[in-house]
Structure formats: structure tokens, C-alpha cells
mmCIF file of C-alpha atoms and ligand atoms in Angstrom:
data_model
loop_
_atom_site.group_PDB
_atom_site.id
_atom_site.type_symbol
_atom_site.label_atom_id
_atom_site.label_comp_id
_atom_site.label_asym_id
_atom_site.label_seq_id
_atom_site.Cartn_x
_atom_site.Cartn_y
_atom_site.Cartn_z
ATOM 1 C CA MET W 1 176.228 124.233 83.286
ATOM 2 C CA PRO W 2 177.587 124.544 86.772
ATOM 3 C CA SER W 3 176.712 122.169 89.668
ATOM 4 C CA ASN W 4 174.685 124.041 92.369
ATOM 5 C CA PRO W 5 175.024 123.596 96.143
ATOM 6 C CA GLN W 6 171.688 124.324 97.679
ATOM 7 C CA ILE W 7 170.086 124.223 101.147
ATOM 8 C CA LEU W 8 166.709 122.489 101.460
ATOM 9 C CA LEU W 9 164.104 122.536 104.275
ATOM 10 C CA ALA W 10 164.566 118.946 105.554
ATOM 11 C CA SER W 11 161.896 119.115 108.425
ATOM 12 C CA ARG W 12 159.654 121.538 110.184
ATOM 13 C CA PRO W 13 160.764 122.812 113.546
ATOM 14 C CA ARG W 14 159.080 121.618 116.768
ATOM 15 C CA GLY W 15 159.464 124.705 118.874
ATOM 16 C CA ALA W 16 162.865 126.406 118.239
ATOM 17 C CA ALA W 17 164.396 126.049 114.690
ATOM 18 C CA THR W 18 167.654 124.166 114.622
ATOM 19 C CA VAL W 19 170.462 123.607 112.074
ATOM 20 C CA GLU W 20 169.053 119.978 111.749
ATOM 21 C CA ASN W 21 165.873 121.316 109.963
ATOM 22 C CA PHE W 22 168.044 121.998 106.870
ATOM 23 C CA ARG W 23 170.045 119.829 104.505
ATOM 24 C CA LEU W 24 172.809 120.788 101.984
ATOM 25 C CA VAL W 25 172.630 118.970 98.686
ATOM 26 C CA VAL W 26 174.445 119.590 95.334
ATOM 27 C CA GLY W 27 171.917 120.088 92.455
ATOM 28 C CA ASP W 28 172.194 120.599 88.724
ATOM 29 C CA THR W 29 171.640 123.863 86.826
ATOM 30 C CA PRO W 30 169.457 123.060 83.838
ATOM 31 C CA PRO W 31 170.193 124.442 80.336
ATOM 32 C CA LEU W 32 168.594 127.767 79.603
ATOM 33 C CA GLU W 33 165.383 128.056 77.796
ATOM 34 C CA ASP W 34 164.076 131.194 75.952
ATOM 35 C CA GLY W 35 163.510 134.055 78.333
ATOM 36 C CA GLN W 36 165.645 132.646 81.163
ATOM 37 C CA VAL W 37 168.922 133.773 82.581
ATOM 38 C CA LEU W 38 171.486 132.023 84.782
ATOM 39 C CA VAL W 39 172.348 134.176 87.838
ATOM 40 C CA ARG W 40 175.427 133.544 90.016
ATOM 41 C CA HIS W 41 174.484 134.671 93.608
ATOM 42 C CA HIS W 42 176.986 136.961 95.404
ATOM 43 C CA TYR W 43 174.993 137.331 98.571
ATOM 44 C CA LEU W 44 172.030 135.572 100.159
ATOM 45 C CA SER W 45 169.827 137.511 102.547
ATOM 46 C CA LEU W 46 168.842 135.828 105.801
ATOM 47 C CA ASP W 47 165.571 137.340 107.170
ATOM 48 C CA PRO W 48 163.368 136.607 110.246
ATOM 49 C CA TYR W 49 160.301 135.987 108.122
ATOM 50 C CA MET W 50 161.906 132.705 106.946
ATOM 51 C CA ARG W 51 161.099 131.265 110.352
ATOM 52 C CA GLY W 52 157.500 131.795 109.747
ATOM 53 C CA ARG W 53 157.657 130.152 106.357
ATOM 54 C CA MET W 54 159.179 127.038 108.032
ATOM 55 C CA ASN W 55 155.858 126.372 109.717
ATOM 56 C CA GLU W 56 152.801 124.747 108.190
ATOM 57 C CA GLY W 57 149.516 126.497 108.711
ATOM 58 C CA LYS W 58 147.599 129.579 108.003
ATOM 59 C CA SER W 59 149.657 132.816 107.480
ATOM 60 C CA TYR W 60 149.814 135.744 105.122
ATOM 61 C CA ALA W 61 152.187 133.770 102.852
ATOM 62 C CA ALA W 62 152.449 130.146 101.725
ATOM 63 C CA SER W 63 154.736 128.037 103.821
ATOM 64 C CA GLN W 64 158.096 126.695 102.533
ATOM 65 C CA PRO W 65 157.581 123.283 100.946
ATOM 66 C CA LEU W 66 159.595 120.445 102.524
ATOM 67 C CA GLY W 67 162.431 119.081 100.448
ATOM 68 C CA GLU W 68 162.844 122.189 98.305
ATOM 69 C CA VAL W 69 165.205 124.965 98.196
ATOM 70 C CA MET W 70 164.793 127.457 100.941
ATOM 71 C CA MET W 71 163.361 130.644 99.617
ATOM 72 C CA GLY W 72 165.371 133.927 100.143
ATOM 73 C CA GLY W 73 166.385 137.116 98.622
ATOM 74 C CA THR W 74 169.663 137.226 96.650
ATOM 75 C CA VAL W 75 171.826 139.567 94.731
ATOM 76 C CA GLY W 76 174.246 138.557 92.003
ATOM 77 C CA GLU W 77 175.269 138.640 88.463
ATOM 78 C CA VAL W 78 173.990 137.406 85.119
ATOM 79 C CA LEU W 79 176.281 134.717 83.812
ATOM 80 C CA GLU W 80 174.300 133.652 80.746
ATOM 81 C CA SER W 81 171.093 135.129 79.257
ATOM 82 C CA ARG W 82 168.541 133.963 76.669
ATOM 83 C CA ASN W 83 166.443 136.959 77.558
ATOM 84 C CA PRO W 84 167.058 140.232 75.448
ATOM 85 C CA ARG W 85 166.587 142.453 78.470
ATOM 86 C CA TYR W 86 169.518 140.965 80.343
ATOM 87 C CA ALA W 87 173.209 140.593 79.405
ATOM 88 C CA PRO W 88 176.161 138.744 81.142
ATOM 89 C CA GLY W 89 177.601 140.985 83.669
ATOM 90 C CA ASP W 90 174.329 142.558 84.682
ATOM 91 C CA LYS W 91 173.862 142.844 88.462
ATOM 92 C CA VAL W 92 170.447 141.681 89.650
ATOM 93 C CA VAL W 93 168.348 141.278 92.774
ATOM 94 C CA GLY W 94 165.840 138.420 92.970
ATOM 95 C CA MET W 95 164.396 135.705 95.061
ATOM 96 C CA GLY W 96 166.986 133.184 94.054
ATOM 97 C CA GLY W 97 166.884 131.117 97.363
ATOM 98 C CA TRP W 98 169.598 129.463 99.476
ATOM 99 C CA GLN W 99 171.732 128.251 96.640
ATOM 100 C CA GLU W 100 174.810 129.451 94.593
ATOM 101 C CA TYR W 101 173.057 129.670 91.205
ATOM 102 C CA ALA W 102 169.460 130.247 89.960
ATOM 103 C CA VAL W 103 167.986 129.726 86.607
ATOM 104 C CA VAL W 104 165.318 132.535 86.435
ATOM 105 C CA ASP W 105 162.506 133.211 83.980
ATOM 106 C CA ALA W 106 163.358 136.888 83.699
ATOM 107 C CA ASN W 107 159.968 137.829 82.119
ATOM 108 C CA ALA W 108 157.936 136.807 85.190
ATOM 109 C CA PRO W 109 156.831 140.065 86.893
ATOM 110 C CA GLY W 110 159.129 141.061 89.709
ATOM 111 C CA ALA W 111 161.391 138.095 89.208
ATOM 112 C CA LEU W 112 164.575 140.164 88.770
ATOM 113 C CA ARG W 113 165.521 143.742 89.196
ATOM 114 C CA LYS W 114 168.771 145.315 87.690
ATOM 115 C CA VAL W 115 170.765 147.147 90.170
ATOM 116 C CA ASP W 116 173.780 149.616 89.984
ATOM 117 C CA GLY W 117 176.657 148.401 92.090
ATOM 118 C CA SER W 118 178.820 151.484 91.458
ATOM 119 C CA GLN W 119 177.394 153.944 94.079
ATOM 120 C CA VAL W 120 175.653 151.545 96.412
ATOM 121 C CA PRO W 121 177.499 148.201 97.447
ATOM 122 C CA LEU W 122 175.753 145.246 95.977
ATOM 123 C CA SER W 123 175.035 143.640 99.473
ATOM 124 C CA TYR W 124 173.009 146.870 100.451
ATOM 125 C CA TYR W 125 170.239 145.832 97.937
ATOM 126 C CA LEU W 126 169.322 143.045 100.339
ATOM 127 C CA GLY W 127 169.278 145.446 103.363
ATOM 128 C CA ALA W 128 169.216 149.250 103.743
ATOM 129 C CA VAL W 129 168.285 149.712 99.972
ATOM 130 C CA GLY W 130 166.205 146.554 99.788
ATOM 131 C CA MET W 131 163.246 144.884 101.450
ATOM 132 C CA PRO W 132 164.288 145.744 105.155
ATOM 133 C CA GLY W 133 164.899 149.436 104.227
ATOM 134 C CA VAL W 134 161.543 149.652 102.521
ATOM 135 C CA THR W 135 159.986 148.095 105.601
ATOM 136 C CA ALA W 136 161.229 150.805 107.812
ATOM 137 C CA TRP W 137 160.197 153.445 105.332
ATOM 138 C CA TYR W 138 156.618 152.086 105.098
ATOM 139 C CA GLY W 139 156.088 151.762 108.844
ATOM 140 C CA LEU W 140 157.628 155.300 109.473
ATOM 141 C CA THR W 141 155.986 157.165 106.678
ATOM 142 C CA GLN W 142 152.623 155.353 106.093
ATOM 143 C CA ILE W 143 151.863 154.428 109.722
ATOM 144 C CA ILE W 144 153.654 156.532 112.283
ATOM 145 C CA ALA W 145 153.856 159.535 109.929
ATOM 146 C CA PRO W 146 155.747 161.594 112.444
ATOM 147 C CA ARG W 147 155.866 165.493 112.655
ATOM 148 C CA ALA W 148 159.315 167.009 113.284
ATOM 149 C CA GLY W 149 160.103 167.129 117.010
ATOM 150 C CA GLU W 150 158.114 164.054 117.825
ATOM 151 C CA THR W 151 159.669 161.018 119.652
ATOM 152 C CA VAL W 152 159.824 157.752 117.977
ATOM 153 C CA THR W 153 161.033 154.422 119.245
ATOM 154 C CA VAL W 154 162.221 151.215 117.568
ATOM 155 C CA SER W 155 163.111 147.690 118.814
ATOM 156 C CA ALA W 156 165.885 145.538 117.197
ATOM 157 C CA ALA W 157 167.412 148.932 116.761
ATOM 158 C CA THR W 158 170.732 148.036 115.169
ATOM 159 C CA GLY W 159 169.225 145.454 112.832
ATOM 160 C CA ALA W 160 168.619 145.744 109.129
ATOM 161 C CA VAL W 161 165.109 147.386 109.642
ATOM 162 C CA GLY W 162 166.133 149.448 112.840
ATOM 163 C CA SER W 163 169.250 151.023 111.160
ATOM 164 C CA ALA W 164 167.245 152.330 108.194
ATOM 165 C CA PHE W 165 164.521 153.371 110.421
ATOM 166 C CA VAL W 166 166.756 155.821 112.423
ATOM 167 C CA ALA W 167 168.195 157.397 109.303
ATOM 168 C CA LEU W 168 164.823 157.917 107.925
ATOM 169 C CA ALA W 169 163.296 159.256 111.225
ATOM 170 C CA LYS W 170 166.378 161.603 111.773
ATOM 171 C CA ALA W 171 165.861 162.956 108.355
ATOM 172 C CA ARG W 172 162.321 163.937 109.405
ATOM 173 C CA GLY W 173 163.569 165.789 112.551
ATOM 174 C CA CYS W 174 162.454 163.114 115.101
ATOM 175 C CA ARG W 175 164.015 162.300 118.501
ATOM 176 C CA VAL W 176 164.674 158.552 117.891
ATOM 177 C CA VAL W 177 165.293 156.129 120.654
ATOM 178 C CA GLY W 178 166.373 152.532 120.042
ATOM 179 C CA ILE W 179 165.956 149.425 122.039
ATOM 180 C CA ALA W 180 168.649 146.690 121.365
ATOM 181 C CA GLY W 181 170.431 143.649 123.057
ATOM 182 C CA GLY W 182 173.589 144.380 124.910
ATOM 183 C CA PRO W 183 175.859 147.374 125.668
ATOM 184 C CA GLU W 184 177.911 147.012 122.444
ATOM 185 C CA LYS W 185 174.762 147.195 120.196
ATOM 186 C CA CYS W 186 173.466 150.121 122.196
ATOM 187 C CA ARG W 187 176.800 152.111 122.034
ATOM 188 C CA TYR W 188 176.967 151.479 118.286
ATOM 189 C CA ALA W 189 173.294 152.668 117.944
ATOM 190 C CA THR W 190 174.128 156.116 119.515
ATOM 191 C CA GLU W 191 177.641 156.583 118.294
ATOM 192 C CA ALA W 192 177.426 155.277 114.751
ATOM 193 C CA LEU W 193 173.688 155.055 113.836
ATOM 194 C CA GLY W 194 172.516 158.449 115.090
ATOM 195 C CA PHE W 195 170.127 157.336 117.769
ATOM 196 C CA ASP W 196 169.513 159.968 120.417
ATOM 197 C CA ALA W 197 169.359 157.307 123.064
ATOM 198 C CA CYS W 198 169.349 153.451 123.245
ATOM 199 C CA ILE W 199 168.022 151.106 125.879
ATOM 200 C CA ASP W 200 169.596 147.762 126.453
ATOM 201 C CA HIS W 201 166.588 145.180 126.679
ATOM 202 C CA ARG W 202 168.834 142.700 128.468
ATOM 203 C CA GLN W 203 169.453 145.140 131.302
ATOM 204 C CA HIS W 204 165.790 146.017 131.515
ATOM 205 C CA GLY W 205 164.129 142.600 130.977
ATOM 206 C CA ASP W 206 160.787 143.233 132.830
ATOM 207 C CA VAL W 207 158.128 145.729 131.928
ATOM 208 C CA LYS W 208 158.587 147.953 134.971
ATOM 209 C CA SER W 209 162.371 148.421 134.425
ATOM 210 C CA MET W 210 161.969 148.847 130.657
ATOM 211 C CA SER W 211 159.175 151.362 131.221
ATOM 212 C CA ARG W 212 161.440 153.301 133.612
ATOM 213 C CA ALA W 213 164.197 153.424 131.175
ATOM 214 C CA LEU W 214 161.823 154.586 128.367
ATOM 215 C CA LYS W 215 160.493 157.366 130.591
ATOM 216 C CA GLU W 216 164.089 158.637 131.097
ATOM 217 C CA ALA W 217 164.988 158.347 127.322
ATOM 218 C CA CYS W 218 161.603 159.698 126.181
ATOM 219 C CA PRO W 219 160.868 162.639 128.547
ATOM 220 C CA ASP W 220 158.031 163.905 126.283
ATOM 221 C CA GLY W 221 156.539 160.432 125.991
ATOM 222 C CA ILE W 222 156.258 158.305 122.795
ATOM 223 C CA ASP W 223 154.466 159.566 119.708
ATOM 224 C CA GLY W 224 155.376 156.641 117.309
ATOM 225 C CA HIS W 225 156.675 153.117 117.910
ATOM 226 C CA PHE W 226 158.055 150.726 115.307
ATOM 227 C CA GLU W 227 157.783 147.183 116.796
ATOM 228 C CA ASN W 228 160.097 144.424 115.650
ATOM 229 C CA VAL W 229 160.149 142.237 118.770
ATOM 230 C CA GLY W 230 156.983 142.192 120.721
ATOM 231 C CA GLY W 231 156.420 140.910 124.331
ATOM 232 C CA THR W 232 157.885 142.945 127.332
ATOM 233 C CA ILE W 233 159.081 145.733 124.991
ATOM 234 C CA LEU W 234 155.636 146.438 123.599
ATOM 235 C CA ASP W 235 154.058 146.327 127.089
ATOM 236 C CA ALA W 236 156.467 148.906 128.277
ATOM 237 C CA VAL W 237 156.049 151.108 125.135
ATOM 238 C CA LEU W 238 152.234 151.160 125.645
ATOM 239 C CA LEU W 239 152.852 152.530 129.223
ATOM 240 C CA ARG W 240 154.837 155.555 127.867
ATOM 241 C CA ALA W 241 152.805 156.187 124.728
ATOM 242 C CA ASN W 242 151.133 159.582 124.210
ATOM 243 C CA ALA W 243 147.518 160.311 123.329
ATOM 244 C CA PHE W 244 147.000 159.665 119.593
ATOM 245 C CA SER W 245 150.344 157.908 119.229
ATOM 246 C CA ARG W 246 150.875 155.404 116.438
ATOM 247 C CA VAL W 247 152.398 151.838 116.468
ATOM 248 C CA ALA W 248 153.695 150.221 113.353
ATOM 249 C CA LEU W 249 153.550 146.547 113.944
ATOM 250 C CA CYS W 250 156.240 145.090 111.838
ATOM 251 C CA GLY W 251 157.528 141.993 113.561
ATOM 252 C CA MET W 252 157.191 140.027 116.719
ATOM 253 C CA ILE W 253 160.560 138.029 116.565
ATOM 254 C CA ALA W 254 160.270 137.249 120.334
ATOM 255 C CA GLY W 255 157.476 134.900 119.489
ATOM 256 C CA TYR W 256 158.583 133.360 116.191
ATOM 257 C CA ASP W 257 159.617 129.956 117.836
ATOM 258 C CA GLY W 258 156.064 129.648 119.144
ATOM 259 C CA ALA W 259 156.090 131.368 122.594
ATOM 260 C CA PRO W 260 152.823 133.232 123.104
ATOM 261 C CA LEU W 261 153.212 137.050 123.525
ATOM 262 C CA PRO W 262 150.228 138.222 125.699
ATOM 263 C CA LEU W 263 149.743 141.814 126.053
ATOM 264 C CA GLN W 264 149.406 142.969 129.719
ATOM 265 C CA ASN W 265 147.264 146.085 129.280
ATOM 266 C CA PRO W 266 145.668 146.420 125.840
ATOM 267 C CA ALA W 267 143.170 148.920 127.444
ATOM 268 C CA LEU W 268 145.988 151.499 127.101
ATOM 269 C CA MET W 269 145.336 151.542 123.192
ATOM 270 C CA LEU W 270 141.796 152.742 123.876
ATOM 271 C CA ILE W 271 142.762 155.168 126.677
ATOM 272 C CA ASN W 272 145.446 156.710 124.551
ATOM 273 C CA ARG W 273 143.313 156.554 121.383
ATOM 274 C CA MET W 274 146.129 154.859 119.560
ATOM 275 C CA ARG W 275 146.559 153.582 116.018
ATOM 276 C CA VAL W 276 148.074 150.164 116.056
ATOM 277 C CA GLN W 277 148.612 148.754 112.535
ATOM 278 C CA GLY W 278 150.397 145.679 111.258
ATOM 279 C CA PHE W 279 151.686 145.547 107.767
ATOM 280 C CA ILE W 280 153.435 143.337 105.203
ATOM 281 C CA VAL W 281 155.861 145.234 103.144
ATOM 282 C CA SER W 282 155.406 143.052 99.978
ATOM 283 C CA GLU W 283 151.676 144.100 99.849
ATOM 284 C CA HIS W 284 152.742 147.631 99.048
ATOM 285 C CA MET W 285 154.958 147.283 95.867
ATOM 286 C CA GLN W 286 153.731 150.385 94.418
ATOM 287 C CA LEU W 287 155.518 152.405 97.014
ATOM 288 C CA TRP W 288 158.904 150.624 96.711
ATOM 289 C CA PRO W 289 160.471 152.837 94.047
ATOM 290 C CA GLN W 290 159.771 155.999 96.084
ATOM 291 C CA ALA W 291 161.209 154.281 99.184
ATOM 292 C CA LEU W 292 164.259 152.844 97.473
ATOM 293 C CA GLN W 293 165.036 156.157 95.941
ATOM 294 C CA GLU W 294 165.093 157.839 99.424
ATOM 295 C CA LEU W 295 167.151 155.043 100.915
ATOM 296 C CA ALA W 296 169.677 155.075 98.145
ATOM 297 C CA GLY W 297 169.999 158.880 98.488
ATOM 298 C CA LEU W 298 170.693 158.395 102.358
ATOM 299 C CA VAL W 299 173.410 155.948 101.615
ATOM 300 C CA VAL W 300 175.057 158.029 98.939
ATOM 301 C CA ALA W 301 174.824 161.073 101.160
ATOM 302 C CA GLY W 302 176.532 159.088 104.073
ATOM 303 C CA GLN W 303 173.542 159.515 106.190
ATOM 304 C CA LEU W 304 172.723 155.678 106.192
ATOM 305 C CA HIS W 305 175.691 153.387 106.685
ATOM 306 C CA PRO W 306 174.309 150.149 107.831
ATOM 307 C CA ARG W 307 176.456 147.457 109.491
ATOM 308 C CA GLU W 308 176.437 143.919 108.151
ATOM 309 C CA SER W 309 177.007 140.455 109.687
ATOM 310 C CA ILE W 310 178.532 138.245 106.813
ATOM 311 C CA ALA W 311 178.634 134.497 107.223
ATOM 312 C CA GLN W 312 181.033 132.859 104.571
ATOM 313 C CA GLY W 313 179.778 130.195 102.242
ATOM 314 C CA LEU W 314 176.301 128.530 101.792
ATOM 315 C CA ALA W 315 177.005 125.761 104.332
ATOM 316 C CA SER W 316 177.152 128.465 107.079
ATOM 317 C CA ALA W 317 173.643 129.750 106.246
ATOM 318 C CA PRO W 318 171.615 127.500 108.682
ATOM 319 C CA ALA W 319 173.785 128.348 111.708
ATOM 320 C CA ALA W 320 173.700 132.081 110.742
ATOM 321 C CA PHE W 321 169.918 132.021 110.460
ATOM 322 C CA ILE W 322 169.511 130.436 113.871
ATOM 323 C CA GLY W 323 171.852 133.050 115.237
ATOM 324 C CA LEU W 324 169.799 135.832 113.730
ATOM 325 C CA LEU W 325 166.674 134.489 115.540
ATOM 326 C CA HIS W 326 168.598 134.786 118.818
ATOM 327 C CA GLY W 327 170.135 138.186 118.288
ATOM 328 C CA GLN W 328 173.620 137.003 117.482
ATOM 329 C CA ASN W 329 173.737 139.070 114.251
ATOM 330 C CA PHE W 330 175.026 142.709 114.567
ATOM 331 C CA GLY W 331 173.515 144.435 111.566
ATOM 332 C CA LYS W 332 172.022 142.993 108.295
ATOM 333 C CA GLN W 333 172.615 139.181 108.277
ATOM 334 C CA LEU W 334 173.984 138.001 104.913
ATOM 335 C CA VAL W 335 175.710 135.026 103.523
ATOM 336 C CA LYS W 336 178.625 135.658 101.075
ATOM 337 C CA LEU W 337 178.643 133.003 98.324
ATOM 338 C CA ILE W 338 181.435 134.051 96.070
HETATM 339 N N1 NAP G 401 156.230 143.272 108.190
HETATM 340 C C1 NAP G 401 156.990 143.099 107.291
HETATM 341 O O1 NAP G 401 156.662 143.219 106.061
HETATM 342 C C2 NAP G 401 158.366 142.793 107.550
HETATM 343 C C3 NAP G 401 159.554 142.882 106.671
HETATM 344 C C4 NAP G 401 160.884 142.729 107.097
HETATM 345 C C5 NAP G 401 161.163 142.475 108.466
HETATM 346 N N2 NAP G 401 160.143 142.393 109.334
HETATM 347 C C6 NAP G 401 160.417 142.122 110.833
HETATM 348 O O2 NAP G 401 161.191 143.224 111.116
HETATM 349 C C7 NAP G 401 161.994 142.702 112.310
HETATM 350 C C8 NAP G 401 163.451 142.974 112.126
HETATM 351 O O3 NAP G 401 163.952 142.370 110.946
HETATM 352 P P1 NAP G 401 165.469 142.513 110.491
HETATM 353 O O4 NAP G 401 165.545 141.785 109.201
HETATM 354 O O5 NAP G 401 165.804 143.911 110.662
HETATM 355 O O6 NAP G 401 166.202 141.712 111.690
HETATM 356 P P2 NAP G 401 167.438 142.226 112.506
HETATM 357 O O7 NAP G 401 166.917 143.222 113.307
HETATM 358 O O8 NAP G 401 168.644 142.472 111.699
HETATM 359 O O9 NAP G 401 167.771 140.825 113.440
HETATM 360 C C9 NAP G 401 166.765 140.414 114.388
HETATM 361 C C10 NAP G 401 166.971 141.098 115.762
HETATM 362 O O10 NAP G 401 165.953 140.816 116.580
HETATM 363 C C11 NAP G 401 166.380 141.035 117.893
HETATM 364 N N3 NAP G 401 165.794 139.775 118.711
HETATM 365 C C12 NAP G 401 165.728 138.611 118.337
HETATM 366 N N4 NAP G 401 164.990 137.889 119.354
HETATM 367 C C13 NAP G 401 164.714 138.785 120.242
HETATM 368 C C14 NAP G 401 164.045 138.607 121.584
HETATM 369 N N5 NAP G 401 163.589 137.512 121.899
HETATM 370 N N6 NAP G 401 163.859 139.733 122.049
HETATM 371 C C15 NAP G 401 164.344 141.039 121.657
HETATM 372 N N7 NAP G 401 164.969 141.057 120.481
HETATM 373 C C16 NAP G 401 165.140 139.971 119.832
HETATM 374 C C17 NAP G 401 167.837 140.861 117.826
HETATM 375 O O11 NAP G 401 168.325 142.078 118.178
HETATM 376 P P3 NAP G 401 168.794 142.660 119.606
HETATM 377 O O12 NAP G 401 170.072 141.837 119.993
HETATM 378 O O13 NAP G 401 169.100 144.089 119.444
HETATM 379 O O14 NAP G 401 167.577 142.362 120.464
HETATM 380 C C18 NAP G 401 168.204 140.450 116.576
HETATM 381 O O15 NAP G 401 169.511 140.964 116.104
HETATM 382 C C19 NAP G 401 161.635 141.250 112.404
HETATM 383 O O16 NAP G 401 160.582 141.030 113.387
HETATM 384 C C20 NAP G 401 161.038 140.923 111.192
HETATM 385 O O17 NAP G 401 160.309 139.763 111.056
HETATM 386 C C21 NAP G 401 158.793 142.597 108.945
#
């Protein structure tokens, strides 16, 4: 069995996470038992939720134990199998963690899912046709539920979730306005991703300026907002929200390192009779097949062509992850392991 480079959580962050919170070790892969398969990971997914798991304390999910392999989504190939449902060569998605190989009990519910790499590139199963894509689908269709012609907005617009959101919202006939960091991301949002307009939050760093930019980009106000960041952006969106508008609270990445994100004027939610709803995509597994089918269809039809930021080799994962938390990724952040 091959030796297995792995990244462990070495310590919990105090404030901002750093590369020193992680440790690279080389472990063993144990011999397979009945029901198990050996998977060689091709890509590791880096996702903002991992920052929350590095903390101790009450949350919607258990925290990452210290000294253990960092949890994370992976896509790869079965190398050996002692499970009749899997054969060497099968391509599979799972939660293999920050390591090159995983021995997986393939009978455990949800442990592995076979995927077809012939129409959709394997890496997309960690992004547009995976958890981030389903996240965009859930917030858009189940919370914002837009009618054609409505205006919807999304922050972290060029990221894994944001780029799926725009494709799904355009397919429903919406005007879609993105908010992203920097002129290059904003140009890409309108020229390649199909946004009708994109606002640079670095250029509009305070609520007044962001609110003015939103007014210009959304002349009919905002009917639905998909929040990935929080803070100034959410305050400004509330100022431009229409009566009976909906906000899907997906992420608050601006506060993941511990900074409080107070709302300036929560009364606007009452005045505008808004629906503001948080959600966790993994609590809605029954909807994933429907969402994945639509997302794969958009990719095959050329209507969803997400960009990827690919770091090379397992050792690069900690720095790439810290970069993701600071907006240095441009599209879905992955680590290529093979
Ligand atoms: N609720 C759920 O079930 C669920 C599931 C998946 C993801 N999420 C959330 O969805 C959001 C997007 O995830 P993703 O995987 O698609 O990540 P992503 O958008 O690919 O990457 C994160 C982006 O967040 C932006 N960002 C980071 N810090 C920021 C700050 N202080 N102010 C403004 N923008 C900042 C950066 O984009 P810019 O440079 O453009 O600002 C960065 O590129 C995250 O908040 C994540 O936690 C939630």
C-alpha cells in the first residue's frame, strides 16, 4: 500500500488562520478490509467552511479534531476495491480529506459517489457540479425563488458559488448583478460569466458608496440577494431592497476570522417585509440530484463555464486556503494532487 502525504490541523487559530495552523506528515494506507476501496485523489477542494471547522465551540457542524487529517471534499479514482459496487478505474467524489489517498468504507451512506468524467471535467464535481453549485441552486430556487425580470444580486460573484449562481439566475430570466473584489474580477464577471453588471467592493468600501453603486446597477431595486460575504455589502443591499424581497444568507466570509459583523439598520427587514433566511446545503440532500442535474446540463450546454484557481501539490494547500479567505483565489479553489 502506498505511503500517504497528509495535512493535519496542528493548532487552532487565534484570530486569523495561518499556515502554521497546519502540519504536513506522511502516513500509511492500511490494507483494505471487506467493503473498503482505496482512492487516489486527483483534486482536493478548498472551501471557506473549513475555517469555521478549525474553531472549537458550538456550530452547525462538529469542529475539526486537532492532530487529525483536515476534512475536505475530493475527487479521484479507485485504485483497489474490496467492494462489489466499485472497480479500479471508477471515478469517485467523496470527503477524502487533505491527503493523497483515502481508504473508504464504500458502504457507508454518502461516503462515495461515482461520477462521469467524460462530459464534465472531474474537477467540476468539487465546484460547479458539486457542493458549491448546489449551494447556489438551493439559495436561488428555494429561498430567493425569483420571477423572470426580477433583479438579483450576489457577493463573491466570481467564486465557486457566485459563478454557478449567475448561470442559474440568467437561465430564469433575471437581471443579475455581482459584487466582487477588484477590476479584473468585475471585468471577468460581465465579459465571461454573464453578469449584467458587477460592482467592485474595493472601490466602494463603505456603505454609502456601495449603496450608490447598487442603485445605479439595479435601477428597479433588488428583489433577491444571495449573501456570501456580510458586513458593508449586506448593509448596502438592505438599503436598496424592494418590498417583499428575499435574502439567502449563505456565507459571511468577512467575519470568519472572528471580526463581528454588526448590521447598521436591521429595521429595513421589517419595513420592506423581507424574508431573510440562512441555510446549510448539506441539510438538504434530497434536493441534490435535481440540482446536480441542472448544473451538469448547464455545463454541457456551455452556459456554465466556471473558472478554477489550481494550486499544485498537497504542500501548497495551507497557503492556498489562507489565500481563499482573503480573496486571492479567482474562481473555484482546488489543489491538484496528481
Ligand atoms: N451555507 C452553505 O451551505 C454554504 C455552502 C458552500 C459555501 N458557502 C459560503 O459561500 C461563500 C462562497 O463560497 P465559495 O466556495 O464560492 O468561495 P469563493 O467565492 O470561491 O471564495 C471566497 C471569496 O470571498 C470573497 N471574500 C473573502 N473575504 C472577503 C471580504 N472580507 N470581503 C469581501 N469578500 C471577501 C473573495 O472574493 P472577492 O475577491 O470577489 O471579494 C473570495 O474570492 C462563502 O461565504 C462560503 O462560506 C455556504
